[in-house]
Coordinates of N, CA and C in Angstrom, one line a residue:
X259 N -26.6 -0.9 -70.7 CA -27.5 0.3 -71.1 C -28.7 0.2 -70.2
X260 N -29.1 1.4 -69.6 CA -30.3 1.4 -68.8 C -31.6 1.3 -69.6
X261 N -32.7 0.9 -69.0 CA -34.0 0.8 -69.7 C -34.4 2.1 -70.3
X262 N -34.1 3.2 -69.6 CA -34.4 4.6 -70.1 C -33.6 4.9 -71.3
X263 N -32.3 4.6 -71.3 CA -31.5 4.8 -72.5 C -31.9 4.0 -73.7
X264 N -32.3 2.7 -73.4 CA -32.8 1.8 -74.4 C -34.0 2.3 -75.1
X265 N -35.0 2.9 -74.2 CA -36.2 3.4 -74.8 C -35.9 4.7 -75.7
X266 N -35.0 5.5 -75.2 CA -34.6 6.7 -76.0 C -34.0 6.3 -77.3
X267 N -33.1 5.3 -77.3 CA -32.5 4.8 -78.6 C -33.6 4.3 -79.5
X268 N -34.6 3.5 -78.9 CA -35.7 3.0 -79.7 C -36.5 4.1 -80.4
X269 N -36.8 5.1 -79.6 CA -37.6 6.3 -80.1 C -36.8 7.0 -81.2
X270 N -35.5 7.2 -81.0 CA -34.7 7.9 -82.0 C -34.6 7.1 -83.3
X271 N -34.5 5.8 -83.2 CA -34.4 5.0 -84.4 C -35.8 5.0 -85.1
X272 N -36.9 5.0 -84.4 CA -38.2 5.1 -85.0 C -38.4 6.4 -85.6
X273 N -38.0 7.5 -85.0 CA -38.1 8.8 -85.6 C -37.4 8.9 -86.9
X274 N -36.1 8.4 -86.9 CA -35.3 8.4 -88.1 C -36.0 7.6 -89.3
X275 N -36.6 6.4 -88.9 CA -37.3 5.6 -89.9 C -38.5 6.3 -90.5
X276 N -39.2 7.0 -89.6 CA -40.4 7.7 -90.0 C -40.0 8.9 -90.9
X277 N -39.0 9.6 -90.6 CA -38.5 10.7 -91.4 C -38.1 10.2 -92.8
X278 N -37.5 9.1 -92.8 CA -37.1 8.5 -94.1 C -38.3 8.1 -94.9
X279 N -39.3 7.6 -94.2 CA -40.6 7.2 -94.9 C -41.3 8.4 -95.5
X280 N -41.3 9.5 -94.7 CA -41.9 10.8 -95.2 C -41.2 11.3 -96.4
X281 N -39.8 11.3 -96.4 CA -39.0 11.8 -97.5 C -39.2 11.0 -98.8
X282 N -39.4 9.6 -98.6 CA -39.5 8.7 -99.7 C -40.9 8.8 -100.3
X283 N -41.9 9.1 -99.5 CA -43.3 9.1 -99.9 C -43.7 10.3 -100.7
X284 N -44.3 10.2 -101.8 CA -44.9 11.4 -102.5 C -46.2 11.8 -101.9
X285 N -46.7 11.1 -100.9 CA -48.0 11.4 -100.4 C -48.0 12.5 -99.4
X286 N -46.8 12.9 -98.8 CA -46.8 14.1 -97.9 C -45.7 15.0 -98.3
X287 N -45.3 15.0 -99.7 CA -44.2 15.8 -100.1 C -44.5 17.3 -99.9
X288 N -43.5 18.1 -99.7 CA -43.7 19.5 -99.4 C -44.0 20.2 -100.7
X289 N -45.0 21.1 -100.7 CA -45.3 21.9 -101.9 C -45.5 23.3 -101.4
X290 N -45.5 24.3 -102.3 CA -45.7 25.7 -102.0 C -47.2 25.8 -101.5
X291 N -47.4 26.8 -100.6 CA -48.8 27.0 -100.2 C -49.7 27.3 -101.4
X292 N -50.9 26.9 -101.3 CA -51.8 27.1 -102.4 C -52.3 25.8 -102.9
X293 N -53.1 25.8 -103.9 CA -53.6 24.5 -104.5 C -55.0 24.2 -103.9
X294 N -55.6 23.3 -104.6 CA -57.0 23.0 -104.2 C -57.1 22.2 -102.9
X295 N -58.2 22.3 -102.3 CA -58.5 21.6 -101.0 C -59.1 20.3 -101.3
X296 N -58.5 19.2 -100.8 CA -59.1 17.9 -100.9 C -59.2 17.3 -99.5
X297 N -60.3 16.6 -99.2 CA -60.5 16.1 -97.9 C -60.6 14.6 -98.0
X298 N -59.9 13.9 -97.1 CA -59.9 12.4 -97.1 C -60.3 12.0 -95.7
X299 N -61.4 11.2 -95.7 CA -61.9 10.7 -94.4 C -61.5 9.3 -94.2
X300 N -60.8 8.9 -93.1 CA -60.5 7.6 -92.7 C -61.6 7.1 -91.8
X301 N -62.4 6.1 -92.2 CA -63.5 5.7 -91.4 C -63.2 4.3 -90.8
X302 N -63.4 4.2 -89.5 CA -63.3 2.8 -88.9 C -64.6 2.1 -89.1
X303 N -64.5 0.8 -89.4 CA -65.7 0.0 -89.7 C -66.6 -0.1 -88.4
X304 N -67.8 -0.6 -88.6 CA -68.8 -0.7 -87.5 C -68.5 -2.0 -86.7
X305 N -69.4 -2.2 -85.7 CA -69.2 -3.4 -84.9 C -69.3 -4.7 -85.6
X306 N -68.5 -5.7 -85.2 CA -68.4 -7.0 -85.9 C -69.1 -8.0 -85.1
X307 N -69.8 -9.0 -85.7 CA -70.4 -10.1 -85.0 C -69.2 -11.1 -84.7
X308 N -68.9 -11.2 -83.4 CA -67.8 -12.0 -82.9 C -68.1 -12.5 -81.5
X309 N -69.1 -13.4 -81.3 CA -69.5 -13.8 -80.0 C -68.4 -14.5 -79.2
X310 N -67.4 -15.1 -79.8 CA -66.4 -15.8 -79.1 C -65.2 -14.9 -78.7
X311 N -65.2 -13.6 -79.1 CA -64.2 -12.7 -78.7 C -62.8 -13.1 -79.3
X312 N -62.8 -13.5 -80.5 CA -61.5 -13.9 -81.2 C -60.9 -12.6 -81.7
X313 N -59.5 -12.6 -81.6 CA -58.8 -11.5 -82.2 C -58.7 -11.9 -83.7
X314 N -59.6 -11.3 -84.5 CA -59.7 -11.8 -85.9 C -58.7 -11.2 -86.8
X315 N -58.2 -10.0 -86.5 CA -57.1 -9.4 -87.3 C -57.5 -9.4 -88.8
X316 N -56.6 -10.1 -89.6 CA -56.8 -10.1 -91.0 C -57.6 -11.3 -91.5
X317 N -58.1 -12.1 -90.6 CA -58.9 -13.3 -91.0 C -60.2 -12.9 -91.7
X318 N -60.6 -13.6 -92.7 CA -61.8 -13.4 -93.4 C -63.0 -14.0 -92.6
X319 N -64.2 -13.8 -93.1 CA -65.4 -14.4 -92.5 C -66.0 -13.7 -91.3
X320 N -65.5 -12.5 -91.0 CA -66.0 -11.7 -89.9 C -66.8 -10.5 -90.4
X321 N -68.1 -10.6 -90.2 CA -69.0 -9.6 -90.8 C -69.6 -8.6 -89.8
X322 N -70.2 -7.5 -90.2 CA -70.8 -6.6 -89.3 C -72.0 -7.3 -88.6
X323 N -72.1 -6.9 -87.4 CA -73.3 -7.3 -86.6 C -74.5 -6.5 -87.1
X324 N -75.7 -6.7 -86.5 CA -76.8 -5.9 -86.8 C -76.6 -4.5 -86.4
X325 N -76.0 -4.3 -85.2 CA -75.6 -3.0 -84.7 C -74.6 -2.3 -85.7
X326 N -73.6 -3.1 -86.1 CA -72.6 -2.6 -87.0 C -73.2 -2.1 -88.3
X327 N -74.3 -2.8 -88.8 CA -74.9 -2.3 -90.1 C -75.7 -1.0 -89.8
X328 N -76.2 -0.9 -88.6 CA -76.8 0.4 -88.3 C -75.8 1.5 -88.2
X329 N -74.6 1.2 -87.7 CA -73.5 2.2 -87.7 C -73.1 2.6 -89.1
X330 N -73.0 1.6 -90.0 CA -72.7 1.9 -91.4 C -73.7 2.8 -92.1
X331 N -75.0 2.5 -91.8 CA -76.0 3.3 -92.4 C -75.9 4.8 -91.8
X332 N -75.6 4.9 -90.5 CA -75.5 6.2 -89.9 C -74.4 7.0 -90.6
X333 N -73.2 6.3 -90.8 CA -72.1 7.0 -91.4 C -72.5 7.4 -92.9
X334 N -73.2 6.6 -93.6 CA -73.6 6.9 -95.0 C -74.5 8.1 -94.9
X335 N -75.4 8.2 -93.9 CA -76.3 9.3 -93.8 C -75.5 10.6 -93.5
X336 N -74.5 10.4 -92.7 CA -73.6 11.6 -92.3 C -73.0 12.2 -93.6
X337 N -72.6 11.3 -94.5 CA -72.0 11.8 -95.8 C -72.9 12.2 -96.8
X338 N -74.2 12.0 -96.6 CA -75.2 12.3 -97.6 C -75.2 13.8 -97.9
X339 N -75.1 14.2 -99.1 CA -75.0 15.6 -99.5 C -73.6 16.2 -99.5
X340 N -72.6 15.4 -99.0 CA -71.3 15.9 -99.1 C -70.7 15.6 -100.5
X341 N -69.6 16.3 -100.7 CA -69.0 16.2 -102.1 C -68.0 15.0 -102.2
X342 N -68.5 13.8 -101.9 CA -67.7 12.6 -102.0 C -67.7 12.1 -103.4
X343 N -66.5 11.9 -104.0 CA -66.4 11.4 -105.3 C -65.6 10.1 -105.4
X344 N -65.1 9.6 -104.3 CA -64.3 8.4 -104.3 C -64.5 7.7 -103.0
X345 N -64.8 6.4 -103.0 CA -65.0 5.5 -101.8 C -64.1 4.3 -102.0
X346 N -63.3 4.0 -101.0 CA -62.4 2.8 -101.1 C -62.3 2.2 -99.7
X347 N -62.1 0.9 -99.7 CA -62.1 0.2 -98.4 C -61.0 -0.9 -98.3
X348 N -60.6 -1.3 -97.1 CA -59.8 -2.5 -96.9 C -60.5 -3.7 -97.5
X349 N -59.8 -4.7 -97.9 CA -60.4 -5.9 -98.5 C -61.2 -6.7 -97.5
X350 N -61.1 -6.5 -96.2 CA -61.8 -7.3 -95.2 C -63.3 -7.0 -95.2
X351 N -64.1 -8.1 -94.9 CA -65.5 -7.9 -95.1 C -66.1 -6.8 -94.2
X352 N -65.7 -6.6 -93.0 CA -66.3 -5.6 -92.1 C -66.0 -4.2 -92.7
X353 N -64.9 -4.0 -93.4 CA -64.7 -2.7 -94.0 C -65.5 -2.5 -95.2
X354 N -65.6 -3.6 -96.0 CA -66.3 -3.5 -97.3 C -67.8 -3.2 -97.0
X355 N -68.3 -3.9 -95.9 CA -69.8 -3.8 -95.6 C -70.1 -2.4 -95.0
X356 N -69.1 -1.8 -94.3 CA -69.2 -0.4 -93.8 C -69.2 0.6 -95.0
X357 N -68.3 0.4 -96.0 CA -68.2 1.3 -97.1 C -69.3 1.3 -98.1
X358 N -69.9 0.1 -98.2 CA -70.9 -0.1 -99.3 C -72.1 0.9 -99.2
X359 N -72.7 1.2 -98.1 CA -73.8 2.2 -98.0 C -73.3 3.6 -98.4
X360 N -72.1 3.9 -98.1 CA -71.5 5.2 -98.4 C -71.4 5.3 -99.9
X361 N -70.8 4.3 -100.5 CA -70.7 4.3 -102.0 C -72.1 4.4 -102.7
X362 N -73.0 3.6 -102.1 CA -74.3 3.6 -102.7 C -75.1 4.9 -102.7
X363 N -75.0 5.6 -101.6 CA -75.7 6.9 -101.4 C -75.1 7.9 -102.4
X364 N -73.9 7.7 -102.9 CA -73.3 8.7 -103.8 C -73.3 8.1 -105.2
X365 N -73.8 6.9 -105.4 CA -73.8 6.4 -106.8 C -72.4 6.0 -107.3
X366 N -71.5 5.6 -106.4 CA -70.2 5.3 -106.7 C -69.8 3.8 -106.7
X367 N -68.9 3.4 -107.4 CA -68.3 2.1 -107.3 C -67.4 2.0 -106.2
X368 N -67.5 1.0 -105.3 CA -66.6 0.8 -104.2 C -65.3 0.2 -104.7
X369 N -64.2 0.9 -104.4 CA -62.8 0.4 -104.7 C -62.2 -0.3 -103.5
X370 N -61.2 -1.1 -103.7 CA -60.5 -1.8 -102.7 C -59.0 -1.4 -102.7
X371 N -58.4 -1.2 -101.5 CA -57.0 -0.9 -101.4 C -56.4 -1.7 -100.3
X372 N -55.5 -2.7 -100.7 CA -54.9 -3.6 -99.8 C -54.2 -2.9 -98.7
X373 N -53.7 -1.6 -98.9 CA -52.9 -0.9 -98.0 C -53.8 -0.4 -96.8
X374 N -55.1 -0.5 -96.9 CA -56.0 -0.1 -95.8 C -56.3 -1.3 -94.8
X375 N -55.7 -2.4 -95.0 CA -56.0 -3.6 -94.2 C -55.6 -3.5 -92.8
X376 N -56.1 -4.3 -91.9 CA -55.8 -4.3 -90.5 C -54.3 -4.7 -90.3
X377 N -53.7 -4.3 -89.2 CA -52.3 -4.6 -88.9 C -52.2 -6.1 -88.7
X378 N -51.1 -6.6 -89.1 CA -50.8 -8.0 -88.8 C -50.5 -8.2 -87.3
X379 N -50.9 -9.4 -86.8 CA -50.7 -9.7 -85.4 C -50.6 -11.2 -85.2
X380 N -49.5 -11.6 -84.4 CA -49.3 -13.0 -84.2 C -50.3 -13.7 -83.3
X381 N -51.2 -12.9 -82.6 CA -52.2 -13.5 -81.8 C -53.5 -13.7 -82.5
X382 N -53.5 -13.5 -83.8 CA -54.7 -13.6 -84.7 C -55.3 -15.0 -84.5
X383 N -56.6 -15.1 -84.3 CA -57.3 -16.4 -84.1 C -57.4 -16.8 -82.7
X384 N -56.8 -16.0 -81.8 CA -56.8 -16.4 -80.3 C -57.6 -15.3 -79.6
X385 N -58.0 -15.7 -78.3 CA -58.6 -14.6 -77.5 C -57.4 -14.0 -76.7
X386 N -57.5 -12.7 -76.6 CA -56.4 -11.9 -76.0 C -56.9 -10.6 -75.5
X387 N -57.4 -10.7 -74.3 CA -58.1 -9.5 -73.7 C -58.1 -9.5 -72.2
X388 N -58.8 -8.5 -71.7 CA -58.9 -8.3 -70.2 C -59.5 -9.5 -69.5
X389 N -58.7 -10.1 -68.6 CA -59.2 -11.1 -67.7 C -59.1 -12.5 -68.3
X390 N -58.5 -12.7 -69.5 CA -58.5 -14.1 -70.1 C -57.1 -14.8 -69.8
X391 N -56.2 -14.2 -69.0 CA -55.0 -14.8 -68.7 C -53.9 -14.9 -69.7
X392 N -54.1 -14.2 -70.8 CA -53.2 -14.3 -72.0 C -51.8 -13.8 -71.6
X393 N -51.7 -12.8 -70.7 CA -50.4 -12.3 -70.3 C -49.6 -13.3 -69.4
X394 N -50.3 -14.2 -68.8 CA -49.7 -15.2 -67.9 C -49.2 -16.5 -68.6
X395 N -49.5 -16.6 -69.9 CA -49.1 -17.8 -70.7 C -47.7 -17.6 -71.2
X396 N -46.8 -18.5 -70.7 CA -45.4 -18.4 -71.1 C -45.2 -18.4 -72.6
X397 N -46.0 -19.1 -73.4 CA -45.8 -19.1 -74.8 C -46.0 -17.8 -75.5
X398 N -46.7 -16.9 -74.8 CA -46.9 -15.5 -75.4 C -45.8 -14.6 -75.1
X399 N -45.0 -14.9 -74.1 CA -44.0 -13.9 -73.6 C -43.0 -13.5 -74.7
X400 N -42.6 -14.4 -75.5 CA -41.6 -14.1 -76.5 C -42.1 -13.0 -77.5
X401 N -43.5 -12.9 -77.6 CA -44.0 -11.9 -78.5 C -44.3 -10.5 -77.9
X402 N -43.9 -10.4 -76.6 CA -44.3 -9.2 -75.8 C -43.0 -8.5 -75.3
X403 N -41.9 -8.7 -76.0 CA -40.6 -8.1 -75.6 C -40.4 -6.7 -75.9
X404 N -41.0 -6.2 -77.0 CA -40.7 -4.9 -77.5 C -42.0 -4.1 -77.9
X405 N -42.6 -3.3 -76.9 CA -43.8 -2.6 -77.3 C -43.6 -1.5 -78.2
X406 N -42.4 -1.1 -78.5 CA -42.1 0.1 -79.3 C -42.2 -0.2 -80.8
X407 N -42.0 -1.5 -81.2 CA -41.9 -1.8 -82.6 C -43.3 -2.0 -83.2
X408 N -44.2 -2.9 -82.8 CA -44.2 -3.8 -81.6 C -43.8 -5.2 -82.0
X409 N -43.3 -6.0 -81.0 CA -42.8 -7.3 -81.3 C -43.9 -8.3 -81.7
X410 N -45.1 -8.0 -81.4 CA -46.2 -9.0 -81.6 C -46.9 -8.8 -83.0
X411 N -46.5 -7.8 -83.8 CA -47.2 -7.6 -85.0 C -46.4 -6.7 -86.0
X412 N -47.2 -6.2 -87.0 CA -46.6 -5.3 -88.0 C -46.0 -4.1 -87.4
X413 N -44.8 -3.7 -87.7 CA -44.2 -2.5 -87.2 C -45.0 -1.3 -87.4
X414 N -45.0 -0.4 -86.4 CA -45.8 0.8 -86.6 C -45.3 1.6 -87.8
X415 N -44.0 1.7 -88.0 CA -43.5 2.5 -89.2 C -44.0 1.9 -90.5
X416 N -44.2 0.6 -90.6 CA -44.7 0.0 -91.8 C -46.2 0.4 -92.0
X417 N -46.9 0.4 -90.9 CA -48.3 0.8 -91.0 C -48.4 2.2 -91.4
X418 N -47.6 3.1 -90.8 CA -47.7 4.5 -91.2 C -47.4 4.7 -92.7
X419 N -46.4 4.0 -93.2 CA -45.9 4.1 -94.6 C -47.1 3.7 -95.5
X420 N -47.7 2.6 -95.3 CA -48.7 2.1 -96.2 C -50.0 2.9 -96.1
X421 N -50.3 3.4 -94.9 CA -51.5 4.2 -94.8 C -51.3 5.5 -95.4
X422 N -50.1 6.1 -95.3 CA -49.9 7.4 -96.0 C -50.0 7.2 -97.5
X423 N -49.5 6.1 -98.0 CA -49.7 5.9 -99.5 C -51.1 5.7 -99.9
X424 N -51.9 5.0 -99.0 CA -53.3 4.9 -99.3 C -54.1 6.2 -99.3
X425 N -53.7 7.0 -98.3 CA -54.3 8.4 -98.2 C -54.0 9.2 -99.4
X426 N -52.7 9.1 -99.9 CA -52.3 9.9 -101.0 C -53.0 9.4 -102.3
X427 N -53.2 8.1 -102.4 CA -53.9 7.6 -103.6 C -55.4 8.1 -103.6
X428 N -56.0 8.1 -102.4 CA -57.4 8.6 -102.3 C -57.5 10.1 -102.6
X429 N -56.5 10.8 -102.1 CA -56.4 12.2 -102.4 C -56.3 12.5 -103.9
X430 N -55.5 11.7 -104.6 CA -55.3 11.9 -106.0 C -56.6 11.6 -106.8
X431 N -57.3 10.6 -106.3 CA -58.5 10.2 -107.0 C -59.7 11.1 -106.8
X432 N -59.6 12.0 -105.8 CA -60.7 12.9 -105.4 C -60.2 14.4 -105.4
X433 N -59.3 14.7 -106.2 CA -58.7 16.1 -106.2 C -59.8 17.1 -106.2
X434 N -59.7 18.0 -105.2 CA -60.7 19.1 -105.1 C -62.1 18.7 -104.5
X435 N -62.2 17.5 -104.1 CA -63.4 16.9 -103.6 C -63.2 16.2 -102.3
X436 N -64.0 15.2 -102.0 CA -63.8 14.4 -100.7 C -63.7 12.9 -101.1
X437 N -62.9 12.2 -100.3 CA -62.7 10.8 -100.5 C -63.0 10.1 -99.1
X438 N -63.5 8.9 -99.2 CA -63.8 8.1 -97.9 C -63.0 6.8 -98.1
X439 N -62.2 6.5 -97.0 CA -61.4 5.3 -97.0 C -61.9 4.5 -95.7
X440 N -62.3 3.3 -95.8 CA -62.7 2.5 -94.6 C -61.6 1.6 -94.2
X441 N -61.2 1.7 -93.0 CA -60.0 0.9 -92.5 C -60.3 0.4 -91.1
X442 N -59.2 0.3 -90.3 CA -59.3 -0.4 -89.0 C -58.6 0.5 -88.0
X443 N -58.9 0.2 -86.7 CA -58.5 1.1 -85.7 C -57.0 1.4 -85.6
X444 N -56.2 0.3 -85.5 CA -54.8 0.6 -85.2 C -54.1 1.3 -86.4
X445 N -54.3 0.9 -87.7 CA -53.7 1.6 -88.7 C -54.1 3.1 -88.8
X446 N -55.4 3.3 -88.5 CA -55.9 4.7 -88.5 C -55.2 5.5 -87.5
X447 N -55.2 5.0 -86.2 CA -54.5 5.7 -85.1 C -53.0 5.9 -85.4
X448 N -52.4 4.9 -86.0 CA -51.0 5.0 -86.2 C -50.7 6.1 -87.2
X449 N -51.4 6.2 -88.3 CA -51.1 7.2 -89.3 C -51.5 8.6 -88.8
X450 N -52.5 8.7 -88.0 CA -52.9 10.0 -87.4 C -51.7 10.4 -86.4
X451 N -51.2 9.5 -85.6 CA -50.2 9.8 -84.7 C -48.9 10.3 -85.4
X452 N -48.6 9.6 -86.5 CA -47.5 10.1 -87.3 C -47.7 11.5 -87.9
X453 N -48.8 11.7 -88.5 CA -49.1 13.1 -89.1 C -49.0 14.1 -88.0
X454 N -49.5 13.8 -86.8 CA -49.5 14.8 -85.7 C -48.2 14.8 -84.9
X455 N -47.3 14.0 -85.4 CA -45.9 13.9 -84.8 C -45.9 13.5 -83.3
X456 N -46.8 12.5 -83.0 CA -46.8 11.8 -81.7 C -46.0 10.5 -81.8
X457 N -45.6 10.0 -80.7 CA -44.9 8.7 -80.7 C -46.0 7.7 -81.2
X458 N -45.5 6.6 -81.8 CA -46.4 5.6 -82.3 C -46.8 4.5 -81.3
X459 N -45.9 4.2 -80.4 CA -46.2 3.2 -79.4 C -47.2 3.9 -78.4
X460 N -48.1 3.2 -77.8 CA -49.2 3.8 -77.1 C -50.0 2.8 -76.3
X461 N -50.9 3.3 -75.4 CA -51.8 2.5 -74.7 C -53.1 2.3 -75.6
X462 N -53.4 1.1 -76.0 CA -54.6 0.9 -76.9 C -55.8 1.5 -76.4
X463 N -56.0 1.6 -75.1 CA -57.2 2.1 -74.5 C -57.3 3.6 -74.7
X464 N -56.2 4.3 -75.1 CA -56.3 5.7 -75.3 C -56.5 6.1 -76.7
X465 N -56.7 5.2 -77.6 CA -56.9 5.5 -79.0 C -58.2 6.3 -79.2
X466 N -58.1 7.4 -79.9 CA -59.4 8.1 -80.2 C -59.8 7.7 -81.6
X467 N -60.5 6.5 -81.6 CA -60.9 5.9 -82.9 C -62.0 4.9 -82.6
X468 N -63.1 5.5 -82.2 CA -64.3 4.6 -81.9 C -64.9 4.0 -83.1
X469 N -65.6 2.9 -82.9 CA -66.3 2.3 -84.0 C -67.1 3.3 -84.9
X470 N -67.0 3.2 -86.2 CA -67.7 4.0 -87.2 C -67.3 5.5 -87.0
X471 N -66.1 5.8 -86.5 CA -65.7 7.2 -86.4 C -65.0 7.6 -87.6
X472 N -64.8 8.9 -87.8 CA -64.1 9.5 -88.9 C -62.9 10.3 -88.4
X473 N -61.7 9.9 -89.0 CA -60.5 10.7 -88.8 C -60.3 11.4 -90.1
X474 N -60.3 12.7 -90.2 CA -60.4 13.5 -91.4 C -59.1 14.2 -91.7
X475 N -58.5 14.0 -92.8 CA -57.3 14.7 -93.2 C -57.6 15.7 -94.4
X476 N -57.3 17.0 -94.1 CA -57.5 18.0 -95.1 C -56.2 18.3 -95.8
X477 N -56.2 18.2 -97.1 CA -55.0 18.5 -97.9 C -55.1 19.9 -98.6
X478 N -54.1 20.7 -98.6 CA -54.0 21.8 -99.5 C -52.9 21.4 -100.5
X479 N -53.3 21.2 -101.8 CA -52.4 20.6 -102.7 C -52.1 19.2 -102.2
X480 N -50.8 18.9 -102.1 CA -50.4 17.6 -101.6 C -50.0 17.6 -100.1
X481 N -50.2 18.7 -99.4 CA -49.8 18.8 -98.0 C -51.0 18.7 -97.1
X482 N -50.8 17.9 -96.1 CA -51.9 17.8 -95.0 C -51.8 19.1 -94.1
X483 N -52.9 19.8 -94.1 CA -52.9 21.0 -93.3 C -53.7 20.9 -92.0
X484 N -54.6 19.9 -91.9 CA -55.3 19.7 -90.6 C -55.8 18.3 -90.5
X485 N -56.1 17.9 -89.2 CA -56.6 16.6 -88.9 C -57.8 16.8 -88.0
X486 N -58.9 16.2 -88.3 CA -60.1 16.3 -87.5 C -60.7 14.9 -87.1
X487 N -61.6 14.9 -86.2 CA -62.2 13.7 -85.7 C -63.7 13.9 -85.4
X488 N -64.5 12.9 -85.8 CA -65.9 13.0 -85.6 C -66.5 11.6 -85.3
X489 N -67.5 11.5 -84.5 CA -68.2 10.2 -84.2 C -69.7 10.3 -84.5
X490 N -70.0 10.1 -85.8 CA -71.5 10.3 -86.2 C -72.4 9.2 -85.6
X491 N -71.8 8.1 -85.2 CA -72.6 7.0 -84.6 C -72.3 6.8 -83.2
X492 N -71.9 7.8 -82.5 CA -71.5 7.6 -81.1 C -72.6 7.1 -80.2
X493 N -73.8 7.5 -80.4 CA -74.9 7.0 -79.6 C -75.2 5.5 -79.8
X494 N -74.6 4.9 -80.8 CA -74.8 3.5 -81.1 C -73.7 2.6 -80.5
X495 N -72.6 3.3 -80.1 CA -71.4 2.5 -79.6 C -71.6 2.1 -78.2
X496 N -71.5 0.8 -77.8 CA -71.5 0.4 -76.4 C -70.5 1.2 -75.6
X497 N -70.9 1.7 -74.4 CA -70.1 2.6 -73.6 C -68.7 2.0 -73.3
X498 N -68.5 0.7 -73.1 CA -67.2 0.1 -72.8 C -66.3 0.1 -74.0
X499 N -66.8 0.5 -75.2 CA -66.0 0.5 -76.4 C -65.6 1.9 -76.8
X500 N -66.1 2.9 -76.1 CA -65.7 4.3 -76.4 C -64.3 4.6 -76.0
X501 N -63.6 5.5 -76.7 CA -62.3 5.9 -76.4 C -62.1 6.3 -74.9
X502 N -61.1 5.7 -74.3 CA -60.8 6.0 -72.9 C -61.6 5.3 -71.9
X503 N -62.6 4.4 -72.3 CA -63.4 3.7 -71.4 C -62.6 2.7 -70.6
X504 N -63.0 2.5 -69.3 CA -62.2 1.5 -68.5 C -62.5 0.1 -69.0
X505 N -61.5 -0.8 -69.0 CA -61.7 -2.1 -69.4 C -62.7 -2.8 -68.6
X506 N -63.5 -3.7 -69.2 CA -64.6 -4.5 -68.5 C -64.3 -5.9 -68.8
X507 N -64.1 -6.7 -67.7 CA -63.8 -8.1 -67.9 C -64.9 -8.8 -68.7
X508 N -64.5 -9.5 -69.7 CA -65.5 -10.2 -70.5 C -66.1 -9.4 -71.6
X509 N -65.8 -8.1 -71.6 CA -66.4 -7.3 -72.7 C -65.4 -6.4 -73.4
X510 N -64.1 -6.4 -73.0 CA -63.1 -5.6 -73.6 C -62.0 -6.4 -74.3
X511 N -62.4 -7.6 -74.8 CA -61.3 -8.4 -75.4 C -60.8 -7.6 -76.6
X512 N -59.5 -7.8 -76.8 CA -58.8 -7.1 -78.0 C -59.0 -8.0 -79.2
X513 N -60.2 -8.2 -79.7 CA -60.5 -9.1 -80.7 C -60.5 -8.6 -82.1
X514 N -59.8 -7.5 -82.3 CA -59.6 -7.0 -83.7 C -60.2 -5.6 -83.8
X515 N -59.8 -4.9 -84.9 CA -60.3 -3.6 -85.0 C -60.5 -3.3 -86.5

């Protein structure tokens, strides 16, 4: 089988799996037009203090940097005056610390949803980025065989499924109002790609999901009717970390999201 046919088969299998996930999930079930409007914002956390450039993934102990706290405050300010009735975050510290100012400004208790957690990755705890030679290490090659699944971490289809469930739970908790969910770059981009019917495998440099950004899903009843994107803290984000920025050796390590 040619490489092209292999990729086509991979895509077809992935599409079938995603269609089954959509059918099984009550979170994007088809309903008649009409019903109240509910808005669910997926927020990526702020910058993390990580001077060693570790791919921290799901590891605990990684907190927002001073700049990250400024980003969190900026996002809270952005939501000030909005009709937010529910705030929930990934259990990881960087997400909790980003969500707390948002919950505080609305007088809400911060909830936690395990389904919003970062994607699993076999390179967790290591450096793996531009210019560090990770791709030349034979021990890493076995994890880089299938970019479509991907072979180095949590399958994209599993990320899409759990994130859709988390979105649906937030929608149900804030019916007719707005909910804020704080999560991580890859899961946010994966569920957005699924909802917009794009392929899930992608170039990480092309993700439109900058630090402290908002990916917003508007529901009519139980059906997602639009997806939006906002960067309220864009002026605080280092240029090399903006979506589409060219990699910079020593500054663009893939140390977690």
